[in-house]
mmCIF file of N, CA and C in Angstrom:
data_model
loop_
_atom_site.group_PDB
_atom_site.id
_atom_site.type_symbol
_atom_site.label_atom_id
_atom_site.label_comp_id
_atom_site.label_asym_id
_atom_site.label_seq_id
_atom_site.Cartn_x
_atom_site.Cartn_y
_atom_site.Cartn_z
ATOM 1 N N MET A 954 73.199 35.684 -40.091
ATOM 2 C CA MET A 954 72.596 34.476 -40.130
ATOM 3 C C MET A 954 71.232 34.671 -40.212
ATOM 4 N N THR A 955 70.551 34.420 -41.620
ATOM 5 C CA THR A 955 69.059 34.552 -41.539
ATOM 6 C C THR A 955 68.296 33.339 -40.162
ATOM 7 N N PHE A 956 66.756 34.158 -40.351
ATOM 8 C CA PHE A 956 65.781 33.203 -38.561
ATOM 9 C C PHE A 956 65.770 32.097 -39.339
ATOM 10 N N GLU A 957 65.803 31.434 -41.021
ATOM 11 C CA GLU A 957 65.414 30.098 -41.520
ATOM 12 C C GLU A 957 67.145 29.275 -40.798
ATOM 13 N N GLU A 958 67.668 30.069 -41.267
ATOM 14 C CA GLU A 958 69.532 29.168 -40.869
ATOM 15 C C GLU A 958 69.613 29.301 -39.279
ATOM 16 N N HIS A 959 68.746 29.943 -38.736
ATOM 17 C CA HIS A 959 69.320 29.771 -36.895
ATOM 18 C C HIS A 959 68.113 28.573 -37.157
ATOM 19 N N VAL A 960 66.673 28.143 -37.331
ATOM 20 C CA VAL A 960 65.907 27.558 -37.153
ATOM 21 C C VAL A 960 66.630 25.823 -37.405
ATOM 22 N N ARG A 961 67.437 25.775 -38.313
ATOM 23 C CA ARG A 961 67.791 24.741 -38.964
ATOM 24 C C ARG A 961 69.298 24.532 -38.012
ATOM 25 N N ARG A 962 69.658 25.048 -37.339
ATOM 26 C CA ARG A 962 71.168 24.986 -36.251
ATOM 27 C C ARG A 962 70.386 24.264 -35.285
ATOM 28 N N ALA A 963 68.671 24.565 -35.070
ATOM 29 C CA ALA A 963 68.008 24.416 -33.874
ATOM 30 C C ALA A 963 67.412 22.884 -34.021
ATOM 31 N N LEU A 964 67.698 23.042 -35.431
ATOM 32 C CA LEU A 964 67.141 21.222 -35.707
ATOM 33 C C LEU A 964 68.414 20.764 -36.091
ATOM 34 N N ASP A 965 69.077 20.896 -36.399
ATOM 35 C CA ASP A 965 70.347 20.207 -36.689
ATOM 36 C C ASP A 965 70.712 20.101 -34.920
ATOM 37 N N ALA A 966 71.078 20.814 -34.170
ATOM 38 C CA ALA A 966 71.538 20.033 -33.294
ATOM 39 C C ALA A 966 70.626 19.353 -32.336
ATOM 40 N N LEU A 967 69.491 18.681 -32.451
ATOM 41 C CA LEU A 967 69.424 18.048 -31.964
ATOM 42 C C LEU A 967 69.327 16.629 -31.891
ATOM 43 N N PRO A 968 69.504 16.274 -30.080
ATOM 44 C CA PRO A 968 70.329 14.813 -30.460
ATOM 45 C C PRO A 968 69.877 13.772 -30.917
ATOM 46 N N PRO A 969 70.514 13.111 -32.321
ATOM 47 C CA PRO A 969 70.144 11.974 -32.807
ATOM 48 C C PRO A 969 69.162 11.244 -32.330
ATOM 49 N N GLU A 970 69.185 11.058 -30.866
ATOM 50 C CA GLU A 970 68.105 9.618 -31.049
ATOM 51 C C GLU A 970 66.817 10.243 -30.803
ATOM 52 N N LEU A 971 66.316 11.708 -30.870
ATOM 53 C CA LEU A 971 65.702 12.308 -31.052
ATOM 54 C C LEU A 971 65.576 12.536 -31.950
ATOM 55 N N ALA A 972 65.849 13.771 -32.785
ATOM 56 C CA ALA A 972 65.769 13.299 -34.456
ATOM 57 C C ALA A 972 65.202 12.121 -35.346
ATOM 58 N N ARG A 973 65.386 10.782 -35.063
ATOM 59 C CA ARG A 973 65.491 9.402 -35.338
ATOM 60 C C ARG A 973 63.739 9.343 -34.864
ATOM 61 N N ARG A 974 63.701 9.891 -34.128
ATOM 62 C CA ARG A 974 62.099 9.894 -34.089
ATOM 63 C C ARG A 974 60.554 10.435 -33.994
ATOM 64 N N LEU A 975 61.628 11.823 -35.380
ATOM 65 C CA LEU A 975 60.182 12.980 -35.996
ATOM 66 C C LEU A 975 60.056 11.745 -36.909
ATOM 67 N N ASP A 976 59.077 11.635 -37.363
ATOM 68 C CA ASP A 976 58.835 10.943 -38.502
ATOM 69 C C ASP A 976 56.825 12.128 -39.001
ATOM 70 N N ASN A 977 57.029 12.256 -40.347
ATOM 71 C CA ASN A 977 56.181 12.965 -40.533
ATOM 72 C C ASN A 977 56.032 14.370 -40.295
ATOM 73 N N VAL A 978 56.409 15.061 -40.320
ATOM 74 C CA VAL A 978 56.595 16.782 -39.610
ATOM 75 C C VAL A 978 57.152 17.390 -40.602
ATOM 76 N N ALA A 979 56.895 18.253 -40.476
ATOM 77 C CA ALA A 979 56.765 19.557 -41.219
ATOM 78 C C ALA A 979 57.172 20.432 -40.616
ATOM 79 N N VAL A 980 58.566 21.770 -40.685
ATOM 80 C CA VAL A 980 59.231 22.455 -39.473
ATOM 81 C C VAL A 980 58.844 23.907 -40.250
ATOM 82 N N VAL A 981 57.880 24.707 -40.148
ATOM 83 C CA VAL A 981 58.276 26.117 -41.020
ATOM 84 C C VAL A 981 58.594 26.844 -40.499
ATOM 85 N N VAL A 982 59.077 28.129 -41.162
ATOM 86 C CA VAL A 982 58.855 29.721 -40.757
ATOM 87 C C VAL A 982 58.062 30.544 -41.452
ATOM 88 N N GLU A 983 57.045 31.019 -40.714
ATOM 89 C CA GLU A 983 56.049 31.804 -40.818
ATOM 90 C C GLU A 983 56.750 33.702 -40.050
ATOM 91 N N ASP A 984 55.674 34.460 -40.410
ATOM 92 C CA ASP A 984 55.865 35.670 -40.072
ATOM 93 C C ASP A 984 55.424 35.734 -38.218
ATOM 94 N N GLU A 985 54.082 35.920 -38.561
ATOM 95 C CA GLU A 985 53.561 35.262 -37.542
ATOM 96 C C GLU A 985 52.061 34.975 -37.496
ATOM 97 N N ASN A 986 51.425 34.633 -36.470
ATOM 98 C CA ASN A 986 50.089 33.947 -36.234
ATOM 99 C C ASN A 986 49.090 35.107 -36.409
ATOM 100 N N ALA A 987 48.262 34.534 -37.769
ATOM 101 C CA ALA A 987 46.865 36.115 -37.494
ATOM 102 C C ALA A 987 46.140 36.097 -36.010
ATOM 103 N N GLU A 988 45.750 34.982 -35.338
ATOM 104 C CA GLU A 988 44.641 35.172 -34.541
ATOM 105 C C GLU A 988 45.882 35.599 -33.345
ATOM 106 N N GLU A 989 47.159 35.163 -33.013
ATOM 107 C CA GLU A 989 47.961 35.453 -32.229
ATOM 108 C C GLU A 989 48.772 35.706 -32.340
ATOM 109 N N PRO A 990 49.046 37.222 -32.753
ATOM 110 C CA PRO A 990 50.057 37.193 -33.445
ATOM 111 C C PRO A 990 51.507 37.718 -32.520
ATOM 112 N N ASP A 991 51.280 37.583 -31.361
ATOM 113 C CA ASP A 991 52.565 37.509 -30.296
ATOM 114 C C ASP A 991 52.984 35.860 -30.240
ATOM 115 N N LEU A 992 52.894 35.029 -30.918
ATOM 116 C CA LEU A 992 52.659 32.761 -30.181
ATOM 117 C C LEU A 992 54.546 33.589 -30.866
ATOM 118 N N TYR A 993 55.190 32.625 -30.354
ATOM 119 C CA TYR A 993 56.710 32.523 -30.869
ATOM 120 C C TYR A 993 56.568 31.079 -31.908
ATOM 121 N N GLY A 994 55.562 29.778 -31.430
ATOM 122 C CA GLY A 994 55.537 28.816 -32.161
ATOM 123 C C GLY A 994 54.569 27.928 -31.950
ATOM 124 N N LEU A 995 54.450 26.771 -32.915
ATOM 125 C CA LEU A 995 52.762 26.538 -32.407
ATOM 126 C C LEU A 995 52.780 24.809 -32.867
ATOM 127 N N PHE A 996 52.562 23.762 -32.358
ATOM 128 C CA PHE A 996 52.393 22.608 -33.073
ATOM 129 C C PHE A 996 51.415 22.669 -32.972
ATOM 130 N N GLU A 997 50.781 21.632 -34.763
ATOM 131 C CA GLU A 997 49.602 21.015 -34.918
ATOM 132 C C GLU A 997 49.834 19.676 -35.405
ATOM 133 N N GLY A 998 49.596 18.774 -35.199
ATOM 134 C CA GLY A 998 48.833 17.493 -35.167
ATOM 135 C C GLY A 998 47.835 17.659 -37.081
ATOM 136 N N GLY A 999 48.649 16.389 -37.217
ATOM 137 C CA GLY A 999 48.216 16.548 -39.453
ATOM 138 C C GLY A 999 47.320 15.573 -38.605
ATOM 139 N N GLY A 1000 47.116 14.625 -37.444
ATOM 140 C CA GLY A 1000 45.869 13.514 -38.625
ATOM 141 C C GLY A 1000 46.219 12.738 -39.597
ATOM 142 N N ASP A 1001 45.246 11.793 -39.857
ATOM 143 C CA ASP A 1001 45.885 10.261 -40.129
ATOM 144 C C ASP A 1001 46.427 10.209 -41.603
ATOM 145 N N PHE A 1002 46.268 11.508 -42.442
ATOM 146 C CA PHE A 1002 46.882 11.731 -43.809
ATOM 147 C C PHE A 1002 47.831 12.925 -44.149
ATOM 148 N N MET A 1003 47.385 14.116 -43.345
ATOM 149 C CA MET A 1003 48.364 14.630 -43.381
ATOM 150 C C MET A 1003 49.330 15.006 -42.322
ATOM 151 N N PRO A 1004 51.422 15.283 -42.473
ATOM 152 C CA PRO A 1004 52.578 15.314 -41.138
ATOM 153 C C PRO A 1004 51.519 16.427 -40.426
ATOM 154 N N ASP A 1005 52.069 15.895 -38.815
ATOM 155 C CA ASP A 1005 52.197 17.159 -38.266
ATOM 156 C C ASP A 1005 53.346 18.099 -38.500
ATOM 157 N N LYS A 1006 52.556 19.715 -37.743
ATOM 158 C CA LYS A 1006 53.261 20.870 -38.345
ATOM 159 C C LYS A 1006 53.394 21.411 -37.164
ATOM 160 N N VAL A 1007 55.321 21.895 -37.324
ATOM 161 C CA VAL A 1007 55.519 23.074 -36.771
ATOM 162 C C VAL A 1007 55.804 24.808 -37.146
ATOM 163 N N THR A 1008 55.655 25.067 -36.034
ATOM 164 C CA THR A 1008 55.622 26.734 -37.140
ATOM 165 C C THR A 1008 56.299 27.604 -36.330
ATOM 166 N N ILE A 1009 57.875 28.183 -36.868
ATOM 167 C CA ILE A 1009 58.435 29.475 -35.509
ATOM 168 C C ILE A 1009 57.423 30.953 -36.372
ATOM 169 N N TYR A 1010 57.580 30.705 -35.595
ATOM 170 C CA TYR A 1010 56.617 33.009 -35.665
ATOM 171 C C TYR A 1010 57.830 33.546 -36.418
ATOM 172 N N ARG A 1011 58.525 34.446 -36.915
ATOM 173 C CA ARG A 1011 59.474 35.129 -37.119
ATOM 174 C C ARG A 1011 59.755 36.609 -36.836
ATOM 175 N N LEU A 1012 58.542 37.069 -36.824
ATOM 176 C CA LEU A 1012 58.572 38.576 -36.653
ATOM 177 C C LEU A 1012 58.507 38.748 -35.246
ATOM 178 N N PRO A 1013 57.394 37.956 -34.325
ATOM 179 C CA PRO A 1013 57.229 38.277 -33.242
ATOM 180 C C PRO A 1013 58.372 37.667 -32.315
ATOM 181 N N LEU A 1014 59.454 37.223 -32.708
ATOM 182 C CA LEU A 1014 61.211 36.347 -31.933
ATOM 183 C C LEU A 1014 62.060 37.688 -32.062
ATOM 184 N N GLU A 1015 62.030 38.122 -34.014
ATOM 185 C CA GLU A 1015 62.704 39.203 -33.864
ATOM 186 C C GLU A 1015 62.694 40.498 -33.054
ATOM 187 N N GLY A 1016 61.057 40.619 -32.727
ATOM 188 C CA GLY A 1016 60.843 41.447 -32.439
ATOM 189 C C GLY A 1016 61.386 41.699 -30.253
ATOM 190 N N ASP A 1017 60.514 40.228 -30.192
ATOM 191 C CA ASP A 1017 61.626 40.627 -27.991
ATOM 192 C C ASP A 1017 62.522 39.959 -28.518
ATOM 193 N N PHE A 1018 63.379 39.860 -29.507
ATOM 194 C CA PHE A 1018 64.563 39.796 -29.212
ATOM 195 C C PHE A 1018 66.211 40.263 -29.963
ATOM 196 N N PRO A 1019 66.184 41.084 -30.322
ATOM 197 C CA PRO A 1019 66.652 42.382 -31.055
ATOM 198 C C PRO A 1019 68.571 42.094 -31.273
ATOM 199 N N ASP A 1020 68.982 41.506 -30.297
ATOM 200 C CA ASP A 1020 70.356 40.813 -29.705
ATOM 201 C C ASP A 1020 70.292 39.381 -30.530
ATOM 202 N N PRO A 1021 71.332 39.015 -31.671
ATOM 203 C CA PRO A 1021 70.986 37.631 -31.972
ATOM 204 C C PRO A 1021 72.200 37.027 -31.802
ATOM 205 N N ASP A 1022 72.087 37.120 -30.188
ATOM 206 C CA ASP A 1022 72.485 35.844 -29.685
ATOM 207 C C ASP A 1022 71.074 35.265 -28.278
ATOM 208 N N ASP A 1023 70.782 36.853 -28.710
ATOM 209 C CA ASP A 1023 69.351 35.827 -27.847
ATOM 210 C C ASP A 1023 68.832 35.485 -28.499
ATOM 211 N N LEU A 1024 68.276 35.887 -30.183
ATOM 212 C CA LEU A 1024 67.171 35.158 -30.786
ATOM 213 C C LEU A 1024 67.726 33.534 -30.874
ATOM 214 N N GLU A 1025 68.730 33.618 -31.123
ATOM 215 C CA GLU A 1025 69.099 32.110 -31.520
ATOM 216 C C GLU A 1025 68.731 31.868 -30.406
ATOM 217 N N ASP A 1026 69.418 31.894 -29.202
ATOM 218 C CA ASP A 1026 69.035 30.915 -28.211
ATOM 219 C C ASP A 1026 67.075 30.831 -28.054
ATOM 220 N N GLU A 1027 65.676 32.013 -27.874
ATOM 221 C CA GLU A 1027 65.020 32.259 -28.146
ATOM 222 C C GLU A 1027 64.029 31.325 -29.344
ATOM 223 N N ILE A 1028 64.711 30.907 -30.444
ATOM 224 C CA ILE A 1028 64.805 30.574 -31.541
ATOM 225 C C ILE A 1028 64.675 28.935 -31.157
ATOM 226 N N ARG A 1029 65.879 28.781 -30.990
ATOM 227 C CA ARG A 1029 65.996 26.803 -30.000
ATOM 228 C C ARG A 1029 65.221 26.693 -28.993
ATOM 229 N N ILE A 1030 64.830 27.489 -27.830
ATOM 230 C CA ILE A 1030 63.966 27.344 -27.437
ATOM 231 C C ILE A 1030 62.768 27.202 -27.946
ATOM 232 N N THR A 1031 62.444 27.816 -28.949
ATOM 233 C CA THR A 1031 60.848 27.902 -29.074
ATOM 234 C C THR A 1031 60.840 26.518 -30.016
ATOM 235 N N VAL A 1032 62.048 25.966 -31.014
ATOM 236 C CA VAL A 1032 61.463 24.976 -31.391
ATOM 237 C C VAL A 1032 61.660 23.521 -30.601
ATOM 238 N N LEU A 1033 62.775 23.347 -29.663
ATOM 239 C CA LEU A 1033 62.828 22.711 -28.794
ATOM 240 C C LEU A 1033 61.293 22.493 -28.007
ATOM 241 N N HIS A 1034 60.747 23.590 -27.703
ATOM 242 C CA HIS A 1034 59.529 23.399 -27.202
ATOM 243 C C HIS A 1034 57.781 23.022 -27.652
ATOM 244 N N GLU A 1035 58.545 23.099 -29.222
ATOM 245 C CA GLU A 1035 57.353 22.752 -29.601
ATOM 246 C C GLU A 1035 57.626 21.467 -30.765
ATOM 247 N N ILE A 1036 58.116 21.132 -30.268
ATOM 248 C CA ILE A 1036 58.817 19.444 -30.586
ATOM 249 C C ILE A 1036 58.433 18.712 -29.843
ATOM 250 N N GLY A 1037 58.647 19.357 -28.520
ATOM 251 C CA GLY A 1037 58.367 18.521 -27.300
ATOM 252 C C GLY A 1037 56.525 18.151 -27.502
ATOM 253 N N HIS A 1038 56.184 19.993 -27.682
ATOM 254 C CA HIS A 1038 54.394 19.020 -28.064
ATOM 255 C C HIS A 1038 54.661 17.367 -29.025
ATOM 256 N N TYR A 1039 55.001 17.359 -30.385
ATOM 257 C CA TYR A 1039 54.931 16.537 -30.995
ATOM 258 C C TYR A 1039 55.497 14.988 -30.375
ATOM 259 N N PHE A 1040 56.051 15.228 -29.537
ATOM 260 C CA PHE A 1040 56.537 14.189 -28.634
ATOM 261 C C PHE A 1040 55.413 14.175 -27.307
ATOM 262 N N GLY A 1041 54.338 15.022 -27.360
ATOM 263 C CA GLY A 1041 53.257 14.424 -26.237
ATOM 264 C C GLY A 1041 53.608 15.138 -25.079
ATOM 265 N N LEU A 1042 55.256 16.381 -25.021
ATOM 266 C CA LEU A 1042 54.732 17.222 -23.881
ATOM 267 C C LEU A 1042 53.608 17.842 -23.229
ATOM 268 N N ASP A 1043 52.900 18.057 -21.935
ATOM 269 C CA ASP A 1043 52.321 19.339 -21.966
ATOM 270 C C ASP A 1043 53.105 20.957 -22.078
ATOM 271 N N GLU A 1044 52.092 21.505 -21.569
ATOM 272 C CA GLU A 1044 53.105 22.678 -20.521
ATOM 273 C C GLU A 1044 53.717 22.687 -19.988
ATOM 274 N N ASP A 1045 53.431 22.150 -18.175
ATOM 275 C CA ASP A 1045 53.616 22.304 -17.895
ATOM 276 C C ASP A 1045 55.046 21.467 -17.673
ATOM 277 N N ARG A 1046 55.091 20.084 -18.110
ATOM 278 C CA ARG A 1046 55.958 19.894 -18.102
ATOM 279 C C ARG A 1046 57.296 20.387 -19.099
ATOM 280 N N LEU A 1047 57.047 20.977 -20.056
ATOM 281 C CA LEU A 1047 57.869 21.901 -21.009
ATOM 282 C C LEU A 1047 58.262 22.937 -19.922
ATOM 283 N N GLY A 1048 57.603 23.709 -19.328
ATOM 284 C CA GLY A 1048 57.654 24.848 -18.489
ATOM 285 C C GLY A 1048 59.198 24.205 -17.195
ATOM 286 N N GLU A 1049 58.359 22.824 -17.012
ATOM 287 C CA GLU A 1049 59.330 22.578 -15.842
ATOM 288 C C GLU A 1049 60.766 22.140 -16.476
ATOM 289 N N LEU A 1050 60.548 21.608 -17.563
ATOM 290 C CA LEU A 1050 61.795 21.255 -17.763
ATOM 291 C C LEU A 1050 62.696 22.367 -18.733
ATOM 292 N N GLY A 1051 62.389 23.788 -18.841
ATOM 293 C CA GLY A 1051 63.038 25.300 -19.246
ATOM 294 C C GLY A 1051 62.545 25.775 -20.777
ATOM 295 N N TYR A 1052 61.841 25.366 -21.244
ATOM 296 C CA TYR A 1052 61.374 25.069 -22.528
ATOM 297 C C TYR A 1052 59.571 25.920 -22.527
ATOM 298 N N GLU A 1053 59.476 27.356 -22.055
ATOM 299 C CA GLU A 1053 58.799 27.780 -21.783
ATOM 300 C C GLU A 1053 58.076 29.465 -22.862
#
């Protein structure tokens, strides 16, 4: 399974009531964040005229989780973490929920 397929599976597994509330958000995969190469994911609010953006970074995740099952789990956690930011959850609350 490709990295992008793992991300797609994580999105497809969102509860329907949550998925329906996603509006004007793009989820993309990039190799790494140039400013923070160890970052797994990033949520960026788009503002008034641009979509919000969730970026999942492939290289740090693959480097830290070489086992395919562990990688899939961490991609799911990362996707949920960044989607949580979309819904306004801060780092502390995401940590309490187990999405650090």
